[in-house]
Amino acid sequence: MTVTRFAPSPTGYLHIGGLRTALYSYLWAKQNGGKFLLRIEDTDLKRNSLEAAQAIEEAFKWTGLSHDGEIIYQSQRFDLYKEYVQELLKKGKAYYCYMSKEELDALREEQTAKKERPRYNGKYRDFEGIPPLGVEPVVRIKAPLSGEIIFEDGVKGRISFKAEDILDDFIIARSDGTPTYNFTVVIDDALMGITDVIRGDDHLSNTPKQIVLYEALGFKIPKFFHVPMINNPQGKKLSKRDGAMDVMEYKNMGYLSEALLNFLVRLGWSHGDQEIFSLKEMIEFFNPNDINASASSYNQQKLEWLNACYIKNSTSKRLWQEALNFGLDIREDKNAEVLADMLRERAKTIVQLVEMANAILKEPQNYEQKAVDKFVTKESILYLKEYLQLLHINKDLEFAGDYENITNEFLEKSGLKLKDIAQSIRIALVGSSVSPSIFEVMSVIGHNSVCTRIEKFLAGRQYG
Ligand code: GLU
């Protein structure tokens, strides 16, 4: 069974690179009927916070990516890590090192002066004497001194590291007994039964160390997929300005989670030239072996385009619910879904949808001057007055079609064209010359508001 995991360190929010890794891991597990687990790597008690862990969980909830089983918190597993450190010590695969900080610093200085790579010199690797007093030892792994560490990466192909270039007997437990990063990752991945590790390629240099640990512990080595970074359009590291933001900021900007996931799945992976993927299709088609070996490029327009597509294809009910979640300042309206339906083609984000909905639902406080100058004339005011009278007489208008019929009647009688009055009506109703069909707007705001808005507009005009 395929078991994957997402293992964020809760030092801050969940950013889109992390979410993409999580998505890939999720899809791969689900495709294989396997499990997707979530592990919070919170051993660094100084840098991690509970709020950050909660923020990650909240972001997960929003995206709808659900993890299997309980969340594993590394901070609750210190005893377990200690047991494995002891086991390695017992088996002679790890050892106590009593080198003091001063000694280690001096060694490092000497190596740097000789232009050598700073590394531990193995002083206590085979030490059998009496340990020096007053030094709390660290525990180091006995790493291979020569040879190569080779593995087949599912994204990058065959990777080999020369042991002497990258390894020394690295520390697995600090002098206070706490385990180090690579050690906890290996213990947990092994005990959680992880078969496929999909993670950012910034972790590539940790992998040979982790392989050394897998071997020392006698654990099965999982398959690795190191996913290249997401760059900005200029090919540089993605900064906050380009989109390296908290996933929840995308929610706040009015993106739908499906659109964001669709955007992310395509950053670094493709399936023919298909652009739009339902989650079901992603699960069906995604394969981490097809992830691009080179970095992908963040493209904001693409995200907007996808979001607009998802908005267009969402049910009106869902759209209205999303709008309400944004604190659309309006009671639940019987015409709410009509309104959402009207705006779905125009809004690229839920924020825009809310703005447009508010512009229709709220009586305009002022009228866009440019539009007034362009469209409102002495004549159009006169027509509008006559039109208003007709509306007053016909109180039972309800649907867009009713307003359209009465307007056509009016145009016929007065020999006018729709363009002679449409913009004046629109400005009176919403304060600007842009809105969806005026008849639909009228049906949404209702007869009463239609009349009062036109009256209010006329009252402010000095013409005629
Ligand atoms: N905790 C690591 C991070 O947040 C991920 C570790 C891993 O995936 O192996 O970058």
GROMACS .gro file of C-alpha atoms and ligand atoms in nm:
model
  474
    1MET     CA    1   0.000   0.000   0.000
    2THR     CA    2   0.125   0.347  -0.086
    3VAL     CA    3   0.161   0.564   0.223
    4THR     CA    4   0.266   0.927   0.181
    5ARG     CA    5   0.290   1.212   0.422
    6PHE     CA    6   0.318   1.585   0.449
    7ALA     CA    7   0.555   1.694   0.724
    8PRO     CA    8   0.557   2.070   0.774
    9SER     CA    9   0.760   2.245   1.040
   10PRO     CA   10   0.524   2.487   1.210
   11THR     CA   11   0.747   2.790   1.198
   12GLY     CA   12   0.494   2.998   1.009
   13TYR     CA   13   0.200   2.967   0.777
   14LEU     CA   14   0.145   2.708   0.508
   15HIS     CA   15   0.272   2.854   0.183
   16ILE     CA   16   0.178   2.747  -0.166
   17GLY     CA   17   0.497   2.546  -0.221
   18GLY     CA   18   0.407   2.341   0.085
   19LEU     CA   19   0.051   2.302  -0.027
   20ARG     CA   20   0.167   2.176  -0.365
   21THR     CA   21   0.385   1.911  -0.198
   22ALA     CA   22   0.092   1.813   0.022
   23LEU     CA   23  -0.137   1.794  -0.280
   24TYR     CA   24   0.104   1.574  -0.473
   25SER     CA   25   0.143   1.344  -0.174
   26TYR     CA   26  -0.232   1.332  -0.124
   27LEU     CA   27  -0.308   1.255  -0.488
   28TRP     CA   28  -0.051   0.980  -0.512
   29ALA     CA   29  -0.178   0.805  -0.200
   30LYS     CA   30  -0.540   0.833  -0.307
   31GLN     CA   31  -0.472   0.708  -0.656
   32ASN     CA   32  -0.327   0.393  -0.508
   33GLY     CA   33  -0.595   0.346  -0.248
   34GLY     CA   34  -0.330   0.425   0.011
   35LYS     CA   35  -0.297   0.666   0.300
   36PHE     CA   36  -0.193   1.026   0.326
   37LEU     CA   37  -0.063   1.117   0.671
   38LEU     CA   38   0.011   1.451   0.833
   39ARG     CA   39   0.305   1.498   1.067
   40ILE     CA   40   0.388   1.823   1.239
   41GLU     CA   41   0.765   1.856   1.280
   42ASP     CA   42   0.766   2.063   1.593
   43THR     CA   43   1.077   1.945   1.775
   44ASP     CA   44   1.239   2.286   1.763
   45LEU     CA   45   1.049   2.420   2.057
   46LYS     CA   46   1.200   2.767   2.022
   47ARG     CA   47   1.098   2.820   1.662
   48ASN     CA   48   0.769   2.630   1.649
   49SER     CA   49   0.437   2.749   1.774
   50LEU     CA   50   0.101   2.599   1.839
   51GLU     CA   51  -0.062   2.880   1.641
   52ALA     CA   52   0.145   2.791   1.337
   53ALA     CA   53   0.043   2.426   1.364
   54GLN     CA   54  -0.319   2.533   1.392
   55ALA     CA   55  -0.282   2.766   1.094
   56ILE     CA   56  -0.154   2.473   0.889
   57GLU     CA   57  -0.450   2.261   0.991
   58GLU     CA   58  -0.689   2.543   0.911
   59ALA     CA   59  -0.538   2.581   0.565
   60PHE     CA   60  -0.575   2.208   0.514
   61LYS     CA   61  -0.940   2.228   0.610
   62TRP     CA   62  -1.000   2.507   0.364
   63THR     CA   63  -0.847   2.317   0.075
   64GLY     CA   64  -1.043   2.004   0.159
   65LEU     CA   65  -0.734   1.785   0.153
   66SER     CA   66  -0.803   1.544   0.433
   67HIS     CA   67  -0.535   1.340   0.598
   68ASP     CA   68  -0.582   0.989   0.723
   69GLY     CA   69  -0.559   0.907   1.089
   70GLU     CA   70  -0.449   1.130   1.372
   71ILE     CA   71  -0.196   1.405   1.319
   72ILE     CA   72   0.147   1.301   1.447
   73TYR     CA   73   0.328   1.563   1.653
   74GLN     CA   74   0.699   1.505   1.679
   75SER     CA   75   0.717   1.697   2.005
   76GLN     CA   76   0.520   1.412   2.166
   77ARG     CA   77   0.764   1.146   2.052
   78PHE     CA   78   1.090   1.235   2.225
   79ASP     CA   79   1.093   0.911   2.428
   80LEU     CA   80   1.058   0.709   2.114
   81TYR     CA   81   1.351   0.886   1.948
   82LYS     CA   82   1.563   0.829   2.258
   83GLU     CA   83   1.492   0.457   2.243
   84TYR     CA   84   1.628   0.439   1.890
   85VAL     CA   85   1.933   0.644   1.981
   86GLN     CA   86   2.001   0.392   2.259
   87GLU     CA   87   1.953   0.104   2.020
   88LEU     CA   88   2.212   0.244   1.778
   89LEU     CA   89   2.453   0.304   2.067
   90LYS     CA   90   2.407  -0.053   2.186
   91LYS     CA   91   2.469  -0.194   1.842
   92GLY     CA   92   2.782   0.016   1.803
   93LYS     CA   93   2.633   0.206   1.510
   94ALA     CA   94   2.644   0.532   1.699
   95TYR     CA   95   2.871   0.663   1.972
   96TYR     CA   96   2.910   0.932   2.231
   97CYS     CA   97   3.133   1.217   2.128
   98TYR     CA   98   3.291   1.429   2.401
   99MET     CA   99   3.447   1.695   2.189
  100SER     CA  100   3.397   2.032   2.353
  101LYS     CA  101   3.268   2.330   2.166
  102GLU     CA  102   3.610   2.498   2.182
  103GLU     CA  103   3.779   2.191   2.038
  104LEU     CA  104   3.526   2.167   1.759
  105ASP     CA  105   3.563   2.538   1.678
  106ALA     CA  106   3.941   2.506   1.665
  107LEU     CA  107   3.910   2.205   1.434
  108ARG     CA  108   3.677   2.396   1.206
  109GLU     CA  109   3.911   2.696   1.192
  110GLU     CA  110   4.205   2.477   1.105
  111GLN     CA  111   4.012   2.303   0.827
  112THR     CA  112   3.885   2.629   0.685
  113ALA     CA  113   4.239   2.771   0.685
  114LYS     CA  114   4.349   2.468   0.485
  115LYS     CA  115   4.052   2.523   0.254
  116GLU     CA  116   3.907   2.188   0.357
  117ARG     CA  117   3.540   2.121   0.412
  118PRO     CA  118   3.475   2.169   0.785
  119ARG     CA  119   3.383   1.834   0.930
  120TYR     CA  120   3.410   1.628   1.242
  121ASN     CA  121   3.733   1.432   1.248
  122GLY     CA  122   3.605   1.110   1.402
  123LYS     CA  123   3.803   1.155   1.723
  124TYR     CA  124   3.560   0.954   1.939
  125ARG     CA  125   3.445   0.712   1.668
  126ASP     CA  126   3.639   0.423   1.811
  127PHE     CA  127   3.714   0.571   2.150
  128GLU     CA  128   3.756   0.325   2.431
  129GLY     CA  129   3.925   0.525   2.704
  130ILE     CA  130   3.783   0.718   2.998
  131PRO     CA  131   3.566   1.006   2.878
  132PRO     CA  132   3.678   1.358   2.974
  133LEU     CA  133   3.500   1.507   3.271
  134GLY     CA  134   3.256   1.791   3.248
  135VAL     CA  135   3.149   1.743   2.887
  136GLU     CA  136   2.792   1.636   2.816
  137PRO     CA  137   2.838   1.417   2.510
  138VAL     CA  138   2.645   1.431   2.187
  139VAL     CA  139   2.562   1.111   1.999
  140ARG     CA  140   2.705   1.070   1.650
  141ILE     CA  141   2.619   0.815   1.385
  142LYS     CA  142   2.899   0.603   1.237
  143ALA     CA  143   2.865   0.716   0.880
  144PRO     CA  144   3.041   0.541   0.591
  145LEU     CA  145   3.380   0.700   0.534
  146SER     CA  146   3.406   0.616   0.169
  147GLY     CA  147   3.198   0.488  -0.118
  148GLU     CA  148   2.885   0.634  -0.261
  149ILE     CA  149   2.530   0.682  -0.150
  150ILE     CA  150   2.311   0.615  -0.449
  151PHE     CA  151   1.938   0.633  -0.489
  152GLU     CA  152   1.687   0.654  -0.768
  153ASP     CA  153   1.485   0.972  -0.733
  154GLY     CA  154   1.142   0.949  -0.897
  155VAL     CA  155   1.177   1.304  -1.031
  156LYS     CA  156   1.548   1.360  -1.077
  157GLY     CA  157   1.663   1.014  -1.173
  158ARG     CA  158   1.974   0.850  -1.034
  159ILE     CA  159   2.141   1.055  -0.765
  160SER     CA  160   2.475   0.971  -0.616
  161PHE     CA  161   2.672   1.140  -0.343
  162LYS     CA  162   3.028   1.057  -0.254
  163ALA     CA  163   3.035   0.975   0.115
  164GLU     CA  164   3.355   1.168   0.173
  165ASP     CA  165   3.211   1.481   0.011
  166ILE     CA  166   2.897   1.509   0.213
  167LEU     CA  167   2.914   1.302   0.523
  168ASP     CA  168   3.085   1.306   0.851
  169ASP     CA  169   2.966   1.136   1.164
  170PHE     CA  170   2.680   1.377   1.204
  171ILE     CA  171   2.503   1.428   1.533
  172ILE     CA  172   2.180   1.238   1.595
  173ALA     CA  173   2.126   1.349   1.955
  174ARG     CA  174   2.242   1.674   2.111
  175SER     CA  175   2.408   1.695   2.449
  176ASP     CA  176   2.071   1.765   2.613
  177GLY     CA  177   1.944   1.439   2.466
  178THR     CA  178   1.717   1.593   2.203
  179PRO     CA  179   1.724   1.424   1.863
  180THR     CA  180   1.829   1.610   1.550
  181TYR     CA  181   1.620   1.681   1.246
  182ASN     CA  182   1.727   1.406   1.006
  183PHE     CA  183   1.703   1.147   1.280
  184THR     CA  184   1.342   1.224   1.371
  185VAL     CA  185   1.238   1.234   1.005
  186VAL     CA  186   1.378   0.886   0.945
  187ILE     CA  187   1.234   0.732   1.261
  188ASP     CA  188   0.892   0.874   1.185
  189ASP     CA  189   0.887   0.797   0.816
  190ALA     CA  190   0.984   0.439   0.896
  191LEU     CA  191   0.744   0.391   1.187
  192MET     CA  192   0.458   0.556   1.001
  193GLY     CA  193   0.516   0.310   0.717
  194ILE     CA  194   0.584   0.582   0.459
  195THR     CA  195   0.653   0.419   0.124
  196ASP     CA  196   0.686   0.733  -0.090
  197VAL     CA  197   0.841   1.059   0.027
  198ILE     CA  198   0.741   1.352  -0.192
  199ARG     CA  199   0.907   1.674  -0.079
  200GLY     CA  200   1.077   1.990  -0.198
  201ASP     CA  201   1.418   1.951  -0.356
  202ASP     CA  202   1.560   2.183  -0.092
  203HIS     CA  203   1.571   1.859   0.110
  204LEU     CA  204   1.781   1.673  -0.144
  205SER     CA  205   2.101   1.722   0.054
  206ASN     CA  206   1.939   1.566   0.361
  207THR     CA  207   1.855   1.248   0.175
  208PRO     CA  208   2.200   1.080   0.182
  209LYS     CA  209   2.217   1.140   0.556
  210GLN     CA  210   1.875   0.992   0.596
  211ILE     CA  211   1.973   0.690   0.388
  212VAL     CA  212   2.271   0.633   0.619
  213LEU     CA  213   2.028   0.634   0.910
  214TYR     CA  214   1.780   0.399   0.740
  215GLU     CA  215   2.063   0.157   0.685
  216ALA     CA  216   2.197   0.182   1.038
  217LEU     CA  217   1.849   0.128   1.180
  218GLY     CA  218   1.769  -0.158   0.943
  219PHE     CA  219   1.461   0.017   0.805
  220LYS     CA  220   1.336  -0.010   0.451
  221ILE     CA  221   1.428   0.299   0.247
  222PRO     CA  222   1.124   0.468   0.092
  223LYS     CA  223   1.105   0.594  -0.263
  224PHE     CA  224   1.199   0.961  -0.291
  225PHE     CA  225   1.054   1.228  -0.516
  226HIS     CA  226   1.223   1.565  -0.486
  227VAL     CA  227   1.003   1.831  -0.634
  228PRO     CA  228   1.175   2.136  -0.787
  229MET     CA  229   1.092   2.477  -0.649
  230ILE     CA  230   0.834   2.720  -0.778
  231ASN     CA  231   1.014   3.025  -0.917
  232ASN     CA  232   0.882   3.367  -1.004
  233PRO     CA  233   0.836   3.455  -1.374
  234GLN     CA  234   1.191   3.593  -1.378
  235GLY     CA  235   1.325   3.255  -1.272
  236LYS     CA  236   1.420   3.372  -0.922
  237LYS     CA  237   1.311   3.236  -0.588
  238LEU     CA  238   0.944   3.313  -0.529
  239SER     CA  239   0.907   3.605  -0.291
  240LYS     CA  240   0.605   3.720  -0.099
  241ARG     CA  241   0.541   3.980  -0.363
  242ASP     CA  242   0.515   3.716  -0.636
  243GLY     CA  243   0.282   3.487  -0.446
  244ALA     CA  244   0.483   3.308  -0.180
  245MET     CA  245   0.208   3.378   0.065
  246ASP     CA  246   0.008   3.208   0.328
  247VAL     CA  247  -0.241   2.978   0.157
  248MET     CA  248  -0.515   3.151   0.356
  249GLU     CA  249  -0.430   3.479   0.191
  250TYR     CA  250  -0.550   3.328  -0.133
  251LYS     CA  251  -0.878   3.258   0.039
  252ASN     CA  252  -0.889   3.618   0.158
  253MET     CA  253  -0.824   3.741  -0.193
  254GLY     CA  254  -1.130   3.552  -0.311
  255TYR     CA  255  -0.982   3.243  -0.470
  256LEU     CA  256  -1.171   2.917  -0.456
  257SER     CA  257  -0.971   2.631  -0.310
  258GLU     CA  258  -1.039   2.408  -0.613
  259ALA     CA  259  -0.890   2.674  -0.839
  260LEU     CA  260  -0.580   2.702  -0.622
  261LEU     CA  261  -0.532   2.324  -0.615
  262ASN     CA  262  -0.582   2.307  -0.991
  263PHE     CA  263  -0.327   2.585  -1.033
  264LEU     CA  264  -0.077   2.407  -0.809
  265VAL     CA  265  -0.114   2.064  -0.963
  266ARG     CA  266  -0.012   2.212  -1.297
  267LEU     CA  267   0.293   2.389  -1.156
  268GLY     CA  268   0.545   2.123  -1.236
  269TRP     CA  269   0.320   1.850  -1.370
  270SER     CA  270   0.103   1.809  -1.678
  271HIS     CA  271  -0.130   1.565  -1.843
  272GLY     CA  272  -0.138   1.630  -2.215
  273ASP     CA  273  -0.256   1.986  -2.256
  274GLN     CA  274  -0.542   1.958  -2.012
  275GLU     CA  275  -0.568   2.266  -1.790
  276ILE     CA  276  -0.877   2.207  -1.579
  277PHE     CA  277  -0.880   1.912  -1.346
  278SER     CA  278  -1.142   1.811  -1.096
  279LEU     CA  279  -0.998   1.656  -0.783
  280LYS     CA  280  -1.121   1.320  -0.911
  281GLU     CA  281  -0.927   1.365  -1.234
  282MET     CA  282  -0.618   1.478  -1.047
  283ILE     CA  283  -0.635   1.160  -0.841
  284GLU     CA  284  -0.681   0.955  -1.154
  285PHE     CA  285  -0.404   1.109  -1.363
  286PHE     CA  286  -0.136   1.239  -1.128
  287ASN     CA  287   0.190   1.051  -1.120
  288PRO     CA  288   0.492   1.183  -0.932
  289ASN     CA  289   0.721   1.013  -1.182
  290ASP     CA  290   0.594   1.268  -1.436
  291ILE     CA  291   0.684   1.574  -1.228
  292ASN     CA  292   0.908   1.810  -1.424
  293ALA     CA  293   1.270   1.786  -1.323
  294SER     CA  294   1.317   2.162  -1.367
  295ALA     CA  295   1.168   2.444  -1.163
  296SER     CA  296   0.824   2.574  -1.250
  297SER     CA  297   0.720   2.931  -1.292
  298TYR     CA  298   0.446   3.103  -1.094
  299ASN     CA  299   0.188   3.269  -1.316
  300GLN     CA  300  -0.068   3.492  -1.150
  301GLN     CA  301  -0.277   3.540  -1.465
  302LYS     CA  302  -0.317   3.169  -1.496
  303LEU     CA  303  -0.444   3.147  -1.139
  304GLU     CA  304  -0.693   3.427  -1.208
  305TRP     CA  305  -0.808   3.260  -1.525
  306LEU     CA  306  -0.861   2.930  -1.345
  307ASN     CA  307  -1.045   3.102  -1.063
  308ALA     CA  308  -1.276   3.274  -1.310
  309CYS     CA  309  -1.345   2.935  -1.472
  310TYR     CA  310  -1.427   2.778  -1.138
  311ILE     CA  311  -1.651   3.069  -1.042
  312LYS     CA  312  -1.833   3.044  -1.373
  313ASN     CA  313  -1.896   2.676  -1.315
  314SER     CA  314  -1.990   2.685  -0.948
  315THR     CA  315  -2.352   2.656  -0.846
  316SER     CA  316  -2.521   2.985  -0.759
  317LYS     CA  317  -2.587   2.851  -0.413
  318ARG     CA  318  -2.218   2.786  -0.352
  319LEU     CA  319  -2.119   3.127  -0.489
  320TRP     CA  320  -2.366   3.302  -0.267
  321GLN     CA  321  -2.243   3.107   0.032
  322GLU     CA  322  -1.885   3.205  -0.048
  323ALA     CA  323  -1.995   3.567  -0.082
  324LEU     CA  324  -2.173   3.553   0.253
  325ASN     CA  325  -1.860   3.407   0.412
  326PHE     CA  326  -1.689   3.722   0.301
  327GLY     CA  327  -1.930   3.919   0.511
  328LEU     CA  328  -2.150   4.039   0.229
  329ASP     CA  329  -2.349   4.291   0.422
  330ILE     CA  330  -2.695   4.177   0.327
  331ARG     CA  331  -2.964   3.950   0.460
  332GLU     CA  332  -3.033   3.622   0.282
  333ASP     CA  333  -3.231   3.737  -0.016
  334LYS     CA  334  -3.477   3.541  -0.222
  335ASN     CA  335  -3.300   3.673  -0.529
  336ALA     CA  336  -2.956   3.592  -0.400
  337GLU     CA  337  -2.900   3.307  -0.639
  338VAL     CA  338  -3.023   3.511  -0.934
  339LEU     CA  339  -2.769   3.772  -0.839
  340ALA     CA  340  -2.488   3.517  -0.810
  341ASP     CA  341  -2.591   3.378  -1.144
  342MET     CA  342  -2.579   3.725  -1.297
  343LEU     CA  343  -2.229   3.790  -1.173
  344ARG     CA  344  -2.065   3.454  -1.229
  345GLU     CA  345  -1.947   3.548  -1.577
  346ARG     CA  346  -1.798   3.876  -1.461
  347ALA     CA  347  -1.621   3.806  -1.136
  348LYS     CA  348  -1.268   3.671  -1.135
  349THR     CA  349  -1.262   3.638  -0.759
  350ILE     CA  350  -1.518   3.610  -0.480
  351VAL     CA  351  -1.401   3.951  -0.361
  352GLN     CA  352  -1.502   4.098  -0.696
  353LEU     CA  353  -1.829   3.910  -0.680
  354VAL     CA  354  -1.899   4.062  -0.340
  355GLU     CA  355  -1.810   4.410  -0.464
  356MET     CA  356  -2.034   4.374  -0.764
  357ALA     CA  357  -2.317   4.229  -0.557
  358ASN     CA  358  -2.286   4.511  -0.307
  359ALA     CA  359  -2.284   4.767  -0.585
  360ILE     CA  360  -2.622   4.632  -0.690
  361LEU     CA  361  -2.779   4.562  -0.354
  362LYS     CA  362  -2.687   4.888  -0.188
  363GLU     CA  363  -2.850   5.212  -0.291
  364PRO     CA  364  -2.583   5.424  -0.460
  365GLN     CA  365  -2.444   5.701  -0.241
  366ASN     CA  366  -2.307   5.891  -0.536
  367TYR     CA  367  -2.308   5.873  -0.912
  368GLU     CA  368  -1.997   5.828  -1.118
  369GLN     CA  369  -1.938   6.175  -1.261
  370LYS     CA  370  -1.786   6.060  -1.588
  371ALA     CA  371  -2.085   5.841  -1.659
  372VAL     CA  372  -2.330   6.119  -1.571
  373ASP     CA  373  -2.149   6.366  -1.800
  374LYS     CA  374  -2.151   6.120  -2.082
  375PHE     CA  375  -2.502   5.975  -2.065
  376VAL     CA  376  -2.734   6.197  -1.865
  377THR     CA  377  -2.894   6.474  -2.067
  378LYS     CA  378  -3.196   6.696  -2.031
  379GLU     CA  379  -3.386   6.459  -2.260
  380SER     CA  380  -3.286   6.144  -2.084
  381ILE     CA  381  -3.405   6.294  -1.756
  382LEU     CA  382  -3.743   6.364  -1.911
  383TYR     CA  383  -3.766   6.010  -2.044
  384LEU     CA  384  -3.668   5.873  -1.708
  385LYS     CA  385  -3.946   6.070  -1.539
  386GLU     CA  386  -4.202   5.927  -1.777
  387TYR     CA  387  -4.058   5.583  -1.736
  388LEU     CA  388  -4.084   5.613  -1.360
  389GLN     CA  389  -4.452   5.699  -1.386
  390LEU     CA  390  -4.510   5.384  -1.584
  391LEU     CA  391  -4.327   5.180  -1.321
  392HIS     CA  392  -4.543   5.336  -1.049
  393ILE     CA  393  -4.855   5.224  -1.227
  394ASN     CA  394  -4.727   4.869  -1.271
  395LYS     CA  395  -4.657   4.752  -0.919
  396ASP     CA  396  -4.658   4.380  -0.983
  397LEU     CA  397  -4.336   4.365  -1.182
  398GLU     CA  398  -4.116   4.090  -1.049
  399PHE     CA  399  -3.893   3.906  -1.295
  400ALA     CA  400  -3.640   4.045  -1.538
  401GLY     CA  401  -3.880   3.955  -1.821
  402ASP     CA  402  -4.155   4.170  -1.662
  403TYR     CA  403  -3.926   4.471  -1.656
  404GLU     CA  404  -3.814   4.406  -2.007
  405ASN     CA  405  -4.172   4.390  -2.133
  406ILE     CA  406  -4.279   4.709  -1.965
  407THR     CA  407  -3.968   4.885  -2.092
  408ASN     CA  408  -4.036   4.772  -2.448
  409GLU     CA  409  -4.390   4.901  -2.414
  410PHE     CA  410  -4.253   5.233  -2.301
  411LEU     CA  411  -4.003   5.250  -2.587
  412GLU     CA  412  -4.267   5.171  -2.843
  413LYS     CA  413  -4.505   5.435  -2.715
  414SER     CA  414  -4.242   5.704  -2.699
  415GLY     CA  415  -4.059   5.605  -3.016
  416LEU     CA  416  -3.732   5.569  -2.835
  417LYS     CA  417  -3.454   5.312  -2.848
  418LEU     CA  418  -3.322   5.127  -2.544
  419LYS     CA  419  -2.990   5.304  -2.574
  420ASP     CA  420  -3.167   5.640  -2.523
  421ILE     CA  421  -3.252   5.553  -2.164
  422ALA     CA  422  -3.061   5.242  -2.062
  423GLN     CA  423  -2.755   5.416  -1.924
  424SER     CA  424  -2.954   5.676  -1.733
  425ILE     CA  425  -3.154   5.396  -1.572
  426ARG     CA  426  -2.837   5.208  -1.492
  427ILE     CA  427  -2.670   5.511  -1.335
  428ALA     CA  428  -2.982   5.578  -1.129
  429LEU     CA  429  -2.992   5.219  -1.008
  430VAL     CA  430  -2.627   5.141  -0.935
  431GLY     CA  431  -2.442   5.471  -0.961
  432SER     CA  432  -2.230   5.377  -1.262
  433SER     CA  433  -2.260   5.282  -1.624
  434VAL     CA  434  -2.146   4.926  -1.571
  435SER     CA  435  -2.368   4.652  -1.441
  436PRO     CA  436  -2.523   4.335  -1.570
  437SER     CA  437  -2.854   4.365  -1.755
  438ILE     CA  438  -3.065   4.644  -1.606
  439PHE     CA  439  -3.371   4.419  -1.612
  440GLU     CA  440  -3.195   4.159  -1.402
  441VAL     CA  441  -3.074   4.426  -1.165
  442MET     CA  442  -3.431   4.552  -1.131
  443SER     CA  443  -3.566   4.208  -1.057
  444VAL     CA  444  -3.302   4.152  -0.791
  445ILE     CA  445  -3.350   4.479  -0.605
  446GLY     CA  446  -3.728   4.470  -0.639
  447HIS     CA  447  -3.993   4.717  -0.753
  448ASN     CA  448  -3.979   4.934  -0.446
  449SER     CA  449  -3.606   4.995  -0.464
  450VAL     CA  450  -3.617   5.047  -0.839
  451CYS     CA  451  -3.862   5.332  -0.793
  452THR     CA  452  -3.693   5.491  -0.493
  453ARG     CA  453  -3.352   5.478  -0.658
  454ILE     CA  454  -3.480   5.644  -0.974
  455GLU     CA  455  -3.667   5.904  -0.766
  456LYS     CA  456  -3.360   5.980  -0.563
  457PHE     CA  457  -3.150   6.015  -0.874
  458LEU     CA  458  -3.403   6.248  -1.037
  459ALA     CA  459  -3.429   6.457  -0.723
  460GLY     CA  460  -3.061   6.533  -0.748
  461ARG     CA  461  -3.076   6.651  -1.112
  462GLN     CA  462  -3.132   7.016  -1.194
  463TYR     CA  463  -3.232   6.957  -1.555
  464GLY     CA  464  -3.590   6.998  -1.679
  465GLU     N1  465   0.971   1.959   0.795
  465GLU     C1  466   1.029   1.977   0.666
  465GLU     C2  467   0.989   2.112   0.608
  465GLU     O1  468   0.894   2.171   0.656
  465GLU     C3  469   0.989   1.869   0.568
  465GLU     C4  470   1.058   1.741   0.594
  465GLU     C5  471   1.039   1.638   0.487
  465GLU     O2  472   0.945   1.650   0.407
  465GLU     O3  473   1.114   1.542   0.488
  465GLU     O4  474   1.051   2.159   0.518
   0.00000   0.00000   0.00000
